[in-house]
Coordinates of C-alpha atoms and ligand atoms in Angstrom, one line a residue:
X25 CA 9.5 223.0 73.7
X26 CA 11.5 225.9 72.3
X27 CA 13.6 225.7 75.0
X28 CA 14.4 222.3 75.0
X29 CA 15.8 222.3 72.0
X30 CA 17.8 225.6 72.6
X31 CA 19.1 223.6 74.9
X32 CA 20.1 220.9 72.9
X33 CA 21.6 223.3 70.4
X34 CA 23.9 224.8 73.6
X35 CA 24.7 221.2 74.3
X36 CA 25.8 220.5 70.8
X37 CA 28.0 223.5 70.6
X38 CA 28.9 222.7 73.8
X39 CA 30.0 219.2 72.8
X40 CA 31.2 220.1 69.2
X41 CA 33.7 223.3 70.4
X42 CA 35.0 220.7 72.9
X43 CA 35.6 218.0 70.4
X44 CA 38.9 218.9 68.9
X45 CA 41.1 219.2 71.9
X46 CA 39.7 216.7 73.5
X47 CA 40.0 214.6 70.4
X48 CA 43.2 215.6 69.7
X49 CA 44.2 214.9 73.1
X50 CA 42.8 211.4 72.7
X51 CA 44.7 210.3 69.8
X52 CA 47.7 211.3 71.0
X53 CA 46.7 209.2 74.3
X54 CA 46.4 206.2 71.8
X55 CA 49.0 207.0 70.0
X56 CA 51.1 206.5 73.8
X57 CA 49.0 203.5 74.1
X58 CA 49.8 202.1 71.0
X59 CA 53.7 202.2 71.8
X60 CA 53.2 200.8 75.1
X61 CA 51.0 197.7 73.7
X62 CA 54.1 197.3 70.8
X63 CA 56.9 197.4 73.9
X64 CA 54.6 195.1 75.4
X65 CA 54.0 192.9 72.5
X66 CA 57.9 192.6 71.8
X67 CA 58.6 191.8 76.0
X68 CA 55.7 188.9 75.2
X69 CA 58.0 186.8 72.6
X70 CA 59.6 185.4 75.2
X71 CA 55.7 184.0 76.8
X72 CA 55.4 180.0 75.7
X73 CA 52.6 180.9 72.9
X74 CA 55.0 183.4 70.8
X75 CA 58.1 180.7 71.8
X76 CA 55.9 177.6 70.0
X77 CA 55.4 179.9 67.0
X78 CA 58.9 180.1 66.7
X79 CA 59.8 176.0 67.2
X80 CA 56.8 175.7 64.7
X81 CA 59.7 176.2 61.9
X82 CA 61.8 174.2 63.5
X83 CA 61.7 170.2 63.3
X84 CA 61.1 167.9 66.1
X85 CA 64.7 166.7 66.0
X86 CA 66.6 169.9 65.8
X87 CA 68.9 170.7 68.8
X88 CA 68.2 174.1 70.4
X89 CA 70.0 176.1 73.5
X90 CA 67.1 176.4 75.4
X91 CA 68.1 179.8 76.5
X92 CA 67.6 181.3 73.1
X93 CA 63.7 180.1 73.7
X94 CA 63.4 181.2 77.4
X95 CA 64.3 183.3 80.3
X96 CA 62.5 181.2 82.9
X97 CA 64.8 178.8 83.6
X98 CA 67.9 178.3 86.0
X99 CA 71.0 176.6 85.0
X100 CA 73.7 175.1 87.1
X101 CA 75.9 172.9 84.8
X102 CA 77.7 170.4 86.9
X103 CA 79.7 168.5 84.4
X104 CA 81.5 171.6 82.5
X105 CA 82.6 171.7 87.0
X106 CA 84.6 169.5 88.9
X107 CA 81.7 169.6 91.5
X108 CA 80.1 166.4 90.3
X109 CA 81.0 162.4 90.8
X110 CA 83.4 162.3 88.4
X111 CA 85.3 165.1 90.2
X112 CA 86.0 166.3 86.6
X113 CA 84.9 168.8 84.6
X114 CA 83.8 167.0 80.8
X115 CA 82.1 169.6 79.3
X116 CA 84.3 172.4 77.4
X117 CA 81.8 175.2 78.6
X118 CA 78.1 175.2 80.2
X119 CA 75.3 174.7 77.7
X120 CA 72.0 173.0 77.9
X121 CA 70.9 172.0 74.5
X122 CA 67.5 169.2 74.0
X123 CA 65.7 168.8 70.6
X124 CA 63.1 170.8 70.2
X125 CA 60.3 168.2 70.9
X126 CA 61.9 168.0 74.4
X127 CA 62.1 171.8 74.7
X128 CA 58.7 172.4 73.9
X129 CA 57.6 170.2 76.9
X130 CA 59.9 171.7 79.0
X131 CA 58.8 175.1 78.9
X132 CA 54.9 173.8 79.1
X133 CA 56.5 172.2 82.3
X134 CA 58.2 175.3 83.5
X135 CA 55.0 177.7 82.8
X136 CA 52.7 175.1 85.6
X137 CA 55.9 175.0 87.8
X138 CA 55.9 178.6 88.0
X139 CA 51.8 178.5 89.1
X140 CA 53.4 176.8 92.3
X141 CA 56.0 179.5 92.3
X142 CA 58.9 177.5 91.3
X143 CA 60.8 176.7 88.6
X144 CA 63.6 174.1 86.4
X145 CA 67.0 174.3 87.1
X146 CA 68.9 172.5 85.0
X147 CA 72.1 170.3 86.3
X148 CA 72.3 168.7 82.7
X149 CA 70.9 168.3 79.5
X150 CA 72.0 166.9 75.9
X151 CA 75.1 165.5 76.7
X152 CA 77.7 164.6 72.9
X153 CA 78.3 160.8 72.6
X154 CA 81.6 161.8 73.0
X155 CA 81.5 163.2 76.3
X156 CA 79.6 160.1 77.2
X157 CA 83.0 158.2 76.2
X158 CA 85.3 160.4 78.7
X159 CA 82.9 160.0 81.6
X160 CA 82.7 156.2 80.7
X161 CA 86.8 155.8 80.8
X162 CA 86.2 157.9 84.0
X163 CA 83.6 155.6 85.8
X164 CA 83.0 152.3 83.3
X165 CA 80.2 150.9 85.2
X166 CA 76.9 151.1 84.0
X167 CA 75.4 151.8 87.4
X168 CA 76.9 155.0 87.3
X169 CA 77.3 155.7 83.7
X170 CA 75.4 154.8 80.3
X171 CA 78.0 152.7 78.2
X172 CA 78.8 155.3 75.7
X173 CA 78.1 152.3 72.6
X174 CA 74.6 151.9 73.8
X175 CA 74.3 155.3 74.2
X176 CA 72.0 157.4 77.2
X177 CA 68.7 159.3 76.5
X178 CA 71.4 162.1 77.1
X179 CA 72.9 161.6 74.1
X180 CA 69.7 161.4 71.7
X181 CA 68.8 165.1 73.3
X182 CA 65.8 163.8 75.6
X183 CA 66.8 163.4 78.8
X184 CA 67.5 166.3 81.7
X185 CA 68.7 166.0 85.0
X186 CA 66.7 168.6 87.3
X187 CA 65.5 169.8 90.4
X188 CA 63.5 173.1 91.8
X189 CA 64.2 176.5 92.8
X190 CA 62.1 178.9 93.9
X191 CA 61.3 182.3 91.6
X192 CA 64.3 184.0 94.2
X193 CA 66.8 181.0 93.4
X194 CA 66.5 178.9 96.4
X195 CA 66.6 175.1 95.7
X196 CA 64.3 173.3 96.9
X197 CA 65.1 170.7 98.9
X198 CA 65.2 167.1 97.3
X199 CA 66.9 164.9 100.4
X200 CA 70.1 164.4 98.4
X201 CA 72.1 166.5 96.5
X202 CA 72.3 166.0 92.2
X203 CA 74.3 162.3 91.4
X204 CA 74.4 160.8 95.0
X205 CA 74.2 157.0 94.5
X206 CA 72.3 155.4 96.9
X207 CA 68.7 154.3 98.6
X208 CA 68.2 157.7 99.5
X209 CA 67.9 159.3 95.7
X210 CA 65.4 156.6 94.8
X211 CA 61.4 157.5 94.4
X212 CA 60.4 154.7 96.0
X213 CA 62.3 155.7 99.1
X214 CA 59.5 157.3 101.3
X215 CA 61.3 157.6 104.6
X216 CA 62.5 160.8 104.3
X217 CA 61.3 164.1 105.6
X218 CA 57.6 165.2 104.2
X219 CA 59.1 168.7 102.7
X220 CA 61.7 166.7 100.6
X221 CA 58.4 163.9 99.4
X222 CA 56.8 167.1 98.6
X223 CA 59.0 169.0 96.4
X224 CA 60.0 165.3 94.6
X225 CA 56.0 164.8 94.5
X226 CA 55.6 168.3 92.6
X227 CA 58.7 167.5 90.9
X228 CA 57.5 164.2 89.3
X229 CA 54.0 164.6 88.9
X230 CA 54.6 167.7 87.0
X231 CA 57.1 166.1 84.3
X232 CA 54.8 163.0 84.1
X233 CA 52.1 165.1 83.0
X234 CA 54.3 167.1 80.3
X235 CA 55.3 163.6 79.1
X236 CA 58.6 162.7 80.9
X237 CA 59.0 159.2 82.8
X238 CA 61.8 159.1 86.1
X239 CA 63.6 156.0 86.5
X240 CA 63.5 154.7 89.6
X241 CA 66.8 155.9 91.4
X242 CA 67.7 159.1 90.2
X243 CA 65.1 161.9 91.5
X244 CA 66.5 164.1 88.9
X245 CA 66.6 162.4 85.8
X246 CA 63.6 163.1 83.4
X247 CA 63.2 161.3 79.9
X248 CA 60.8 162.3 77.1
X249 CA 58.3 159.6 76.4
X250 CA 59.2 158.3 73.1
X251 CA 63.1 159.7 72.9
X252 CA 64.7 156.2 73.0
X253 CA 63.9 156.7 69.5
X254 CA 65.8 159.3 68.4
X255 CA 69.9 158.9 67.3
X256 CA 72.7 158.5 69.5
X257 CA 74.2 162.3 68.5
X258 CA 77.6 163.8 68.4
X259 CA 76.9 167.4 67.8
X260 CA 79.1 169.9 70.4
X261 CA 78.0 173.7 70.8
X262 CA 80.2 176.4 70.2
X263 CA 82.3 177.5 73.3
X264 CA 83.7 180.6 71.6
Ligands
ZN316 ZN1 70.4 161.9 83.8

């Protein structure tokens, strides 16, 4: 019995004499720890949770550059190009603005797309009224382009044309290429190759469930439920 606990007392100072270096070595472990978890913490802002808690000041019907909210998508703005059907570029520079009601379900829909490995890439966004009048006295005929009095979805900061690129950039392939007007852009036009009904399927379905609706010819053009609501607006970004 006396030995056991001899033993024990060894044990202890054992334990006890190898306390404070070990110790000290520990806290200064944590204390590496703890900078890695704040670098970690700061990297995280841009992750959808720490985004919302930023739009949470903002109001529905603010505009916001959706880059200031996210690094995830990819951008390719046709209209401030001549590569689109007006062969002219309207737009001073390339932005993509929305309101933040639409932003917020855009980077809910970006975060699922990027479980299939893809993600948005944006061909336009909130487009001024008064860009809506130069394309209009470029092509004025509603088939091709909202009359700017009526206004588009565009203009109220709830519509975005789109279409899918993989995590590497590639674009996914959609059957047509971004404003081509005919049979072949339209949803309901299933004779085309199963890769291209694919991608539009993942495409679609994907919006619908973040609450956008297609319209029937354009594969790429996604409105917010509920944004015919919202004003016709005039705001331009800063191009300086
Ligand atoms: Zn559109």
């Amino acid at each position: 019995m006396r030995k056991f606990f001899s033993t024990i007392f060894l044990l202890m100072l054992f334990v006890s004499c190898g306390e404070n270096p070990k110790g000290k070595n520990e806290i200064e472990q944590k204390e590496e720890v703890a900078v890695e978890q704040q670098d970690t913490v700061i990297k995280e802002k841009k992750t959808p949770k720490n985004i919302f808690r930023t739009f949470e000041k903002l109001k529905d019907t603010t505009f916001v550059r959706l880059a200031d909210f996210s690094d995830g998508f990819a951008y390719e703005m046709r209209y401030a190009t001549k590569n689109n059907f007006l062969k002219e570029q309207v737009y001073e520079c390339a932005e993509c603005y929305t309101r933040v009601i639409t932003a917020k379900a855009l980077l809910k829909a970006n975060e699922d797309f990027k479980q299939s490995g893809v993600r948005i890439k944006f061909f336009d966004c909130y487009r001024p009224n008064s860009v809506q009048y130069k394309m209009w006295k470029i092509v004025p005929n509603p088939q091709y382009v909202a009359n700017p009095k009526k206004g588009s979805i565009h203009n109220k900061g709830g519509a975005v044309d789109i279409t899918l690129e993989s995590l590497d950039g590639e674009e996914l392939d959609m059957g047509t290429d971004f404003d081509f007007f005919g049979k072949r852009a339209y949803h309901d036009n299933f004779d085309l190759p199963k890769e291209v009904l694919d991608n539009r399927k993942l495409l679609k379905e994907t919006m619908e469930k973040h609450g956008f609706w297609s319209t029937r010819t354009e594969w790429w053009h996604y409105n917010l439920n509920g944004a015919h609501k919202y004003p016709i607006a005039n705001f331009k970004w800063d191009c300086n």
